[in-house]
Amino acid sequence: MRRSFVLLLAALLVCGLTASVLAAPKYGGIWRDALNANPPDLNPVHATDTTSAEVIYQIFESLVEIDNEGNIVPLLAESWTSNEDGTVFTFKLREGVRFHATTEGGKPTANGGREMTAEDVVWTFNHICDPAVNSERAYFVDMIKGYADYREGITDHLAGVKALDKYTVQFELSYPFAPFISILGYNSFMILPREDVEKWGHREFNFHPVGTGPFKFEEWVQDSKVVLSRNENYWMKDADGNQLPYLDGIEFRIIVDHNIEWTEFLAGNLYQVYVDDPYYEQAGGTKMTVNPETGLKTAVTNLGLFYERPQLGTYYYGMNVEKPPFNDKRVRQALNYAINREVLIDLVLNGRPSPAKGVLPPGMMAYNPDLAGYTYDPEKARQLMAEAGYGPNNPLEIDLYYNSSTLHERVAEAMQAQYAQIGVKLNLRVLDWGSLLDGVERGEYGMFRMGWVVDYPDPDNFLYVLLHSENIGPQGNYARFNNPRFDELTKLARLETDTAKRIQYYQEAERLVVEEAPWVFIYHYATFSMVAPFVRGYELPSFGQYANKFRAVWLDR
Amino acid sequence: MEYAPVIGVGTSAEGQARSLWYDAWVRLRRNKLAMLGLGIVVLVILLAIFAPYITRYDPTEQLIWTEGRAAQLAPPNAKHWFGTDLYGRDIFSRVVYGSRVSLQIAIAAMGISVFIGTVLGALAGYYGGWIDEVISWLMNVIYAFPFLLFIITVVAFLPPSLTLVYVAIGLISWVSIGRVVRGQVLAFKNQEFVEAARALGVSNRRIIFHHILHNVIAPVIVQATLGMGSIIMTEAALSYLGFGTQPPTPSWGLEISMGQDYLLSGKWWWSIFPGIAICLTVLGFNLLGDGLRDALDPRLKQ
């Protein structure tokens, strides 16, 4: 009786939703959302984290963008072509795109709301690669011709970027680089108005961001909130020719605690919420339906719409292969055999992520479903530990460094119990995120928690950035993995333009990493989000919830 | 009977001293609340000593790996009296073993406090002058210092461990004992029995530790008992914030912190039971301390 009532209710809700999706969008309303930290930097040139990116995506736009399914699609560039060997890319820019005319309570911007042109693209890339600006992610585009000369002060500009006419811009690379287009969608490569950046300087621009995006910057109260307002001159229109965005503005409140965030969502003060594990069932997480094509899971409850999908990212415990006992491959392999990923994910993490066999997440090019990986085998783990000289009389004790968060703590305590089973004592050493990153970059810690979510959808962003010996240290290779064959393969894949060959190189490289085990491969992320029942036009990006865009979101009430 | 210190006179004090303790015990027994406090404290001590015989599960054993979902976050039942946590650990076992951590830290930290407080308090009270000024200044500084912040700062530089926690707490919480001892010594040092000892040529050291401190034991015991409660609270607060006891060692503060995320979603048992344990233990020490103060200070009762 009760069940049929629930079914009826669900059916009504689904009908209601379909009906309202078909209905014409309504203008107006403020989108109320939460950020889990004060954004470190709202200047795209210096932002490297997901919290900053979540705000940056609303204010700024790049030449291309990654859509919600992970495809590269035009944004400020309408179209592009490349020459035969993939070293010259020519972009045709969209006409009639204007920078924000006003900002921060109606004050005029320095650029005055003028049109964005090819000159702006040239200036922006020169600014990003400017050695004096020292953008943290400039090295992502180090294949642009003249990069090294410009960085070293031999030339005063980046030779490889040229404006051919008002709406055409050309990039020339020093070598063929297949993932180049997708890198341009990364959130550091937003096109900036020169006048405003120069007015504030590249450090102060963090507090006065101006771009071409659907929302304008209004106010940032540190550790409290970031407020954005509708860009009335925004260029994009919906399918019916209505101007976007529909919303009057966005208010991001900075709420660090997931419990408070959840309570605020239930009280109706937030329209989007992070669903922490304790609320998973309440949010409908145990009764989700899956779209087999996209992997998107959804649940409709009276609280709202709960979305969840695999995210291109990997959660791992890195091991510094230069430091004992991690310089012994058998120890590293044993630590991989010792954990039961399935039970960990199913019970401790509500079954949300998927077990990691290697580095590349499912959905990424070159992902290898047949990769053997490590299965749960405590016997084998014990045997490997014994071969490495550890046993009941000489037990191994390891310090695991991780940054404080309930999620990392939950995983770490489970890992601690698993390692105790093979006689390894794991001491938990909690640090704040900044100290962890700092120590890890300097190679100070033997074992450390890390996670990596994709910046651009190419295996290069995982294998080359995180494990090539050129990138040992702050660049991303924190495990200090150094394998000549691996280096060779990832370099070859960088220069190769034939996708089939690239896949071959990457798969062989990944097999090498798995065998050498510089990481304990734990899981591939899932991203999730719950929005209020009256929210329309919301989509959960496969890149992660932080990449959501609100230009087509509207409120049905 | 004008004042208690008379019992401190001479070498034949022993017989009389026993009668003071006996009197105190008689007075304490008449105080129902104090006896309740004593009962709780004794119970907690017994739990800590006999933990392995009382509990059925190892407090760090995670049952989910073998028993699966059924063992996870189970509400209180016949097998698990206080339910289980996210990893299927028995919360009853964790609460019982948690008493070991709490008592261990309380006793060790209090030992350090009593030692520092008594020595510095006695020196300040007896010698006066610049020694008193320096020590009193030190006590004021520490008293005005934000207690938790100090410990968090220390723990931030050194890896957290039990030893570090009790040493840090001990180094800070001796001030109240130091003040009591200083005040008492100040009151005694010009009494006739001290002057008599001095006239007989007894050394300063012997006068302080043998003649005067005997008379200060009672208030120190009262202060120490009352202080145990606040040390247990401090340990819980530190562990709650992640700076105290480290997993998987069961600690009440740590349990509350891990369980609180599940409190709103109806899994109340994870943090409520350790919370009750902290409340009861602190209450026990405070009731006992209050009772001891009444029992050991005859002036209040007669």
PDB file of C-alpha atoms in Angstrom, chain A residues 259 263 276-279 281-282 340 343-344 346-348 406 409-411 413-414 416-418 428-430, chain B residues 60 62 64-65 68-69 72 86-87 89 94 159-160 242 246-248 254 257-258 260-262 264-265 267:
ATOM      1  CA  ASN A 259      26.747  19.065   8.033  1.00  0.00           C
ATOM      2  CA  THR A 263      21.101  21.613   7.117  1.00  0.00           C
ATOM      3  CA  ASP A 276      28.191  13.619   2.400  1.00  0.00           C
ATOM      4  CA  ASP A 277      28.120   9.892   3.177  1.00  0.00           C
ATOM      5  CA  PRO A 278      25.846  10.102   6.236  1.00  0.00           C
ATOM      6  CA  TYR A 279      23.083  11.654   4.102  1.00  0.00           C
ATOM      7  CA  GLU A 281      20.445   7.266   1.834  1.00  0.00           C
ATOM      8  CA  GLN A 282      18.292  10.262   2.729  1.00  0.00           C
ATOM      9  CA  ASN A 340      40.097  -4.858  -0.397  1.00  0.00           C
ATOM     10  CA  VAL A 343      34.569  -3.594   0.400  1.00  0.00           C
ATOM     11  CA  LEU A 344      36.192  -0.225   1.076  1.00  0.00           C
ATOM     12  CA  ASP A 346      30.955  -0.479  -1.079  1.00  0.00           C
ATOM     13  CA  LEU A 347      30.765   0.010   2.656  1.00  0.00           C
ATOM     14  CA  VAL A 348      32.920   2.955   3.648  1.00  0.00           C
ATOM     15  CA  THR A 406      36.356  13.554   6.997  1.00  0.00           C
ATOM     16  CA  GLU A 409      40.082  10.249   7.527  1.00  0.00           C
ATOM     17  CA  ARG A 410      37.442   7.609   6.802  1.00  0.00           C
ATOM     18  CA  VAL A 411      39.542   6.055   4.043  1.00  0.00           C
ATOM     19  CA  GLU A 413      41.242   4.391   9.092  1.00  0.00           C
ATOM     20  CA  ALA A 414      40.006   1.637   6.827  1.00  0.00           C
ATOM     21  CA  GLN A 416      45.046   1.229   8.634  1.00  0.00           C
ATOM     22  CA  ALA A 417      42.975  -1.829   9.555  1.00  0.00           C
ATOM     23  CA  GLN A 418      43.718  -3.498   6.216  1.00  0.00           C
ATOM     24  CA  LEU A 428      48.096   8.494  10.501  1.00  0.00           C
ATOM     25  CA  ARG A 429      49.687  11.925  10.207  1.00  0.00           C
ATOM     26  CA  VAL A 430      47.154  14.598   9.433  1.00  0.00           C
TER      27      VAL A 430
ATOM     28  CA  THR B  60      40.135  -1.773  16.813  1.00  0.00           C
ATOM     29  CA  GLN B  62      36.750  -3.696  11.924  1.00  0.00           C
ATOM     30  CA  ILE B  64      32.874  -4.923   7.951  1.00  0.00           C
ATOM     31  CA  TRP B  65      35.717  -6.722   6.173  1.00  0.00           C
ATOM     32  CA  GLY B  68      29.847  -6.986   5.572  1.00  0.00           C
ATOM     33  CA  ARG B  69      27.087  -4.438   5.695  1.00  0.00           C
ATOM     34  CA  GLN B  72      28.130  -1.524   9.820  1.00  0.00           C
ATOM     35  CA  LEU B  86      31.177   2.868  10.223  1.00  0.00           C
ATOM     36  CA  TYR B  87      33.811   0.122  10.206  1.00  0.00           C
ATOM     37  CA  ARG B  89      33.836  -1.683  15.415  1.00  0.00           C
ATOM     38  CA  ARG B  94      35.746   1.414  22.287  1.00  0.00           C
ATOM     39  CA  PRO B 159      53.898  14.503  15.855  1.00  0.00           C
ATOM     40  CA  PRO B 160      50.871  13.907  18.099  1.00  0.00           C
ATOM     41  CA  GLY B 242      42.365  15.732  15.828  1.00  0.00           C
ATOM     42  CA  GLN B 246      45.445   9.195  17.102  1.00  0.00           C
ATOM     43  CA  PRO B 247      43.374   6.469  15.446  1.00  0.00           C
ATOM     44  CA  PRO B 248      42.943   3.576  15.823  1.00  0.00           C
ATOM     45  CA  LEU B 254      37.841  11.111  18.805  1.00  0.00           C
ATOM     46  CA  SER B 257      34.193  13.749  16.398  1.00  0.00           C
ATOM     47  CA  MET B 258      33.881  10.810  13.991  1.00  0.00           C
ATOM     48  CA  GLN B 260      28.980  13.547  14.872  1.00  0.00           C
ATOM     49  CA  ASP B 261      28.761  13.456  11.070  1.00  0.00           C
ATOM     50  CA  TYR B 262      26.275  10.632  11.496  1.00  0.00           C
ATOM     51  CA  LEU B 264      21.930  14.183  12.109  1.00  0.00           C
ATOM     52  CA  SER B 265      21.163  11.170   9.946  1.00  0.00           C
ATOM     53  CA  LYS B 267      22.993   7.124  13.801  1.00  0.00           C
TER      54      LYS B 267
END
